[in-house]
Short mmCIF file of C-alpha atoms in Angstrom, two decimals:
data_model
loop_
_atom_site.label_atom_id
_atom_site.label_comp_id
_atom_site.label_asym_id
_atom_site.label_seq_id
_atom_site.Cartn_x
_atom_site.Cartn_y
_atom_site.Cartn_z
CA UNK A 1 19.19 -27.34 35.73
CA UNK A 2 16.27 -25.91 37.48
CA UNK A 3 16.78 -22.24 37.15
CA UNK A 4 17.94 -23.23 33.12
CA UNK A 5 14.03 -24.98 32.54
CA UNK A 6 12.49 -21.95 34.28
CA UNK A 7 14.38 -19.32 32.30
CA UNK A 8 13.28 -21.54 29.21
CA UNK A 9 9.93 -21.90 29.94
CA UNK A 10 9.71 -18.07 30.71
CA UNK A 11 10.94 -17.68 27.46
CA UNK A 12 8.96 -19.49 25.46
CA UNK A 13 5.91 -18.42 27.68
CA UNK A 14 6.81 -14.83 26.76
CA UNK A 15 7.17 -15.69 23.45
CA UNK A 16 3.77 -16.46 22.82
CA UNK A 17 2.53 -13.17 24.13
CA UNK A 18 4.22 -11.75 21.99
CA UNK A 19 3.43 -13.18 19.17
CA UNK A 20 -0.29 -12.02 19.63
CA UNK A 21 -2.01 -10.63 16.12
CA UNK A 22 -2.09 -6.90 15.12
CA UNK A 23 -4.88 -4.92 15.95
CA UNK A 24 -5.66 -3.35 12.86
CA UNK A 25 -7.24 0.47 12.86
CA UNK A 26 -8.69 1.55 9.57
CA UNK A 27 -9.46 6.13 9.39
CA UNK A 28 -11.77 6.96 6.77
CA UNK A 29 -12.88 10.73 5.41
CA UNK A 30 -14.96 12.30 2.58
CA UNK A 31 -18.30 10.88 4.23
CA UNK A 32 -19.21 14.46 4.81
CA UNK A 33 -22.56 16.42 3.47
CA UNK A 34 -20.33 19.80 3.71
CA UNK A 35 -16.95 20.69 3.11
CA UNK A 36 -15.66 20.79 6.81
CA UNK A 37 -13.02 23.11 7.94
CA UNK A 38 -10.85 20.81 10.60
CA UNK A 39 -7.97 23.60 11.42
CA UNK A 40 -4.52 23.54 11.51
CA UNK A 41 -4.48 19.48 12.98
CA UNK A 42 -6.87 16.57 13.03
CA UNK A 43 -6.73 14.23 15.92
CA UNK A 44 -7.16 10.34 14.95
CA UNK A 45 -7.85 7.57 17.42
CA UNK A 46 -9.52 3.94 16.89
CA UNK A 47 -8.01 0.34 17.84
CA UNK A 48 -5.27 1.85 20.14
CA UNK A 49 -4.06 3.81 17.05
CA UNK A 50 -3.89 7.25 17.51
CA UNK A 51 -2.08 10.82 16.42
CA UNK A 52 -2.45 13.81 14.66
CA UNK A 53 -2.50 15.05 10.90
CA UNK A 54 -0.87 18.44 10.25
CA UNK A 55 -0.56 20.11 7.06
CA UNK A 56 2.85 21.67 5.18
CA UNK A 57 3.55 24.01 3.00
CA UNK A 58 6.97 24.24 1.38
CA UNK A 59 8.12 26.35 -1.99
CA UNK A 60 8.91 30.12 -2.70
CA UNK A 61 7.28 32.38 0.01
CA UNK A 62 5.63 29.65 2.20
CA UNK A 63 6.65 30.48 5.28
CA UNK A 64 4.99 34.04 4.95
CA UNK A 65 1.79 32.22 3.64
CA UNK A 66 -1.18 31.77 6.39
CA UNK A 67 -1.08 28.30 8.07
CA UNK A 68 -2.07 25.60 5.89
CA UNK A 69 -5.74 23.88 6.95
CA UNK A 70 -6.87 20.35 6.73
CA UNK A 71 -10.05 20.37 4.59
CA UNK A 72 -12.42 17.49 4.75
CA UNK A 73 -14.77 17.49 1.17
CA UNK A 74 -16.62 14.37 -0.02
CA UNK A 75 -13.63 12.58 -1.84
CA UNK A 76 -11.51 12.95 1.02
CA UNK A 77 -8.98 15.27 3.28
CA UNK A 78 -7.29 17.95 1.19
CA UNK A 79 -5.14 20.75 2.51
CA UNK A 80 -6.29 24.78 1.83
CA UNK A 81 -2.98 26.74 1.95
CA UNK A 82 -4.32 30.58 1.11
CA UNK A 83 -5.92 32.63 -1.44
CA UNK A 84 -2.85 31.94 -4.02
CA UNK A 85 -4.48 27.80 -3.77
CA UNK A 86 -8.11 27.99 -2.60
CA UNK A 87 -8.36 24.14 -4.07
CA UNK A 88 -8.89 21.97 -1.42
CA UNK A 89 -6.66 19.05 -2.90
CA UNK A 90 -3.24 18.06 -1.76
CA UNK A 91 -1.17 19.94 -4.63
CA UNK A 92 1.66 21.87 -5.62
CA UNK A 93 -0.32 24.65 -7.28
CA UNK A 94 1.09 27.86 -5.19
CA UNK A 95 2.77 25.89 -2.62
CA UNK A 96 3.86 22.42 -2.36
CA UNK A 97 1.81 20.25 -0.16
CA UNK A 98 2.34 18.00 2.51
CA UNK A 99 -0.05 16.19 5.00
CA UNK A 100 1.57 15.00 7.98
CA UNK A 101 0.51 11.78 9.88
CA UNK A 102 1.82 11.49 13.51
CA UNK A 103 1.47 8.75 15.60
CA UNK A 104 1.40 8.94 19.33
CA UNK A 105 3.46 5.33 19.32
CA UNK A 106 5.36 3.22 16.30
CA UNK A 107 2.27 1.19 14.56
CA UNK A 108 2.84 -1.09 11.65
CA UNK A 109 1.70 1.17 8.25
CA UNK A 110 -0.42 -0.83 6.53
CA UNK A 111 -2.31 1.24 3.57
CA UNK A 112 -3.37 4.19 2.54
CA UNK A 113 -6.26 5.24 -0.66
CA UNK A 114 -6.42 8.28 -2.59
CA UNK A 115 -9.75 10.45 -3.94
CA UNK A 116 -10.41 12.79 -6.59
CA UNK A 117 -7.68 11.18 -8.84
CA UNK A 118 -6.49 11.47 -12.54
CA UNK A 119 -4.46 9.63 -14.47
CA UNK A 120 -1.50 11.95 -14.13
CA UNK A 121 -1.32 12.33 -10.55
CA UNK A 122 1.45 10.90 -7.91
CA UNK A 123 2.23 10.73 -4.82
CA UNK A 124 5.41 11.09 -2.91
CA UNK A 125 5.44 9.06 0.26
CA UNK A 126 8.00 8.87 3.24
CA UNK A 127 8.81 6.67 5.79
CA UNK A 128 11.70 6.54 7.75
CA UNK A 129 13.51 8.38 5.44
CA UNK A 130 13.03 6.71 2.77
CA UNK A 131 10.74 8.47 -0.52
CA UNK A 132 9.20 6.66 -3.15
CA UNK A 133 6.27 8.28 -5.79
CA UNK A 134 3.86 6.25 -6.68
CA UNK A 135 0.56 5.76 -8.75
CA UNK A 136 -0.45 2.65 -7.28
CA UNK A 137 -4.47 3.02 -5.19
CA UNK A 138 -4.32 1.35 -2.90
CA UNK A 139 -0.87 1.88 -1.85
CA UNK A 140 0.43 -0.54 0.24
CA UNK A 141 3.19 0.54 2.33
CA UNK A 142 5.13 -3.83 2.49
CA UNK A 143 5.57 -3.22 -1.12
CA UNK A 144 7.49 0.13 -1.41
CA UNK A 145 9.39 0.11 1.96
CA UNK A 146 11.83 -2.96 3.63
CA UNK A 147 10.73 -1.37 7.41
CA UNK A 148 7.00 -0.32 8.04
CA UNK A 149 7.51 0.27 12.05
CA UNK A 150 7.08 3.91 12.18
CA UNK A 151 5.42 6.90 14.15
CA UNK A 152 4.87 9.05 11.22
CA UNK A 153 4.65 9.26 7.54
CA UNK A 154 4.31 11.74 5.14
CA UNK A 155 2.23 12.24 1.70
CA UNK A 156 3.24 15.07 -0.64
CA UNK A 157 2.34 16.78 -3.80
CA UNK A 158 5.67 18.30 -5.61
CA UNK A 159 6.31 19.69 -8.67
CA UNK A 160 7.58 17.90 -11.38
CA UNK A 161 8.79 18.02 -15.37
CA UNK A 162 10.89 20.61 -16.85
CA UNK A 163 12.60 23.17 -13.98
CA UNK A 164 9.64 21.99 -11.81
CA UNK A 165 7.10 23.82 -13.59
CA UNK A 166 4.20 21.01 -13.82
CA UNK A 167 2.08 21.52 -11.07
CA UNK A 168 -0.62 19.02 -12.38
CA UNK A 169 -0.38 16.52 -9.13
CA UNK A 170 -3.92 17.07 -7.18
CA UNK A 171 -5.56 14.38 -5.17
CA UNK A 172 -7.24 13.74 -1.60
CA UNK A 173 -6.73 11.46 1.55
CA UNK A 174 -9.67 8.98 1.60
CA UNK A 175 -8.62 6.73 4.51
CA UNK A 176 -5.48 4.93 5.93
CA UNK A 177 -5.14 2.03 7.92
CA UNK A 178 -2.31 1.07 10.94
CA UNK A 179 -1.31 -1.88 13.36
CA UNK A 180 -0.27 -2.27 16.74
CA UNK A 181 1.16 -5.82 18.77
CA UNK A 182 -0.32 -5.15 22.06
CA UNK A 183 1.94 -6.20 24.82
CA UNK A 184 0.10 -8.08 27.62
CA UNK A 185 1.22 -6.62 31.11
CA UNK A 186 1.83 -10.51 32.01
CA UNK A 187 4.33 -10.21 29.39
CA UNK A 188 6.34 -7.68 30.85
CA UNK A 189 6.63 -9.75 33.91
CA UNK A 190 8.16 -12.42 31.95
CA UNK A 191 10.40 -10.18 30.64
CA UNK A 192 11.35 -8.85 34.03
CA UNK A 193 11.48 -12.56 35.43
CA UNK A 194 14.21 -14.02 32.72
CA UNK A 195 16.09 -10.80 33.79
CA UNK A 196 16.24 -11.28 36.83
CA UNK A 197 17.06 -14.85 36.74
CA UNK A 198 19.84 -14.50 34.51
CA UNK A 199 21.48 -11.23 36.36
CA UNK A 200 21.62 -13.42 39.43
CA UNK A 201 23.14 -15.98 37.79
CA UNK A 202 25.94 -13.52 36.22
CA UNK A 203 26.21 -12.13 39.83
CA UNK A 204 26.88 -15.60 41.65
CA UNK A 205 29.21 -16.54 38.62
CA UNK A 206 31.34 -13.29 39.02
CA UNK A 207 31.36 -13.44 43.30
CA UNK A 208 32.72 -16.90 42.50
CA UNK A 209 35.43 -16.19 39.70
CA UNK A 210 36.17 -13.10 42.81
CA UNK A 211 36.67 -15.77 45.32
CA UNK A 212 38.75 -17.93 43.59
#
């Protein structure tokens, strides 16, 4: 009975650090003066929410083309794939674009807002497998997708229309935001407690059923 209120106790104990709120982290870009030039990845990190963004380039001769760059300008990040699409938008002029967003652990996706947008634009947006386009600013990732655990998502400009031929999708990343459940270290001791108390008891109730 005793070892049965302790493993409770330790359960319900653990429970409740787990249940702590998300730390939200919220990455915004455009707030620049000059267009800034940030390579071939841009390294995030705020609220214990970090990663990379990387740039792809898919379509007819892209893997000959230069690597793609991430461009910061003052509506947002962009991607500049080579001289066939100096724009600095996400698009599918030339090449079709991707940005990449890596995280360096699986954060709840909360949001993500869009720059430099017209009224024919869309995004495609992937998670887990799963693509939906979209028009929606902000776009909210609990209303598109059943599972928002992730360590990286994707946002892409692809041609659409007739054969593929309309190339009129152009927009920018202005910011993004993410969540993480920190896990108290007393937590983990919990954890390691209630396993340990209820391997022992498997191990006395198997020398027993041995015994008899």
């Amino acid at each position: 009975m005793a070892i049965r209120s302790l493993v409770v106790g330790a359960c319900v104990a653990a429970s409740v650090c787990l249940s702590g709120a998300a730390h939200a982290a919220v990455f915004t870009y455009g707030s620049v003066a000059t267009d800034t030039n940030h390579g071939s990845s841009l390294a995030f990190s705020s609220g214990g929410v970090s990663g990379t963004i990387t740039a792809e380039l898919t379509g007819i001769g892209s893997g000959m083309a230069s690597p793609a760059i991430i461009e910061e300008v003052g509506d947002g990040l962009g991607i500049r794939s080579s001289w066939i699409d100096p724009d600095d938008d996400i698009d599918s002029e030339g090449f079709e674009e991707t940005m990449v967003f890596t995280f360096d652990r699986v954060v709840q996706l909360d949001f993500i807002t869009f720059g430099d947008v017209d009224s024919d634009d869309d995004w495609t947006i992937s998670v887990n497998g799963t693509t939906v386009n979209s028009q929606s600013d902000p776009f909210y990732f609990s209303n598109y997708f059943s599972n928002i655990w992730a360590d990286t998502f994707t946002v892409s400009a692809f041609r659409d229309g007739l054969l593929g031929l309309n190339a009129d999708d152009s927009f920018t990343i202005q910011s993004f935001g993410a969540s993480v459940v920190p896990l108290p270290a007393a937590a983990w001791f919990l954890l390691t407690a209630v396993g340990g108390l209820f391997g022992g008891r498997w191990l006395r109730g198997s020398r027993g059923a041995a015994a008899a």
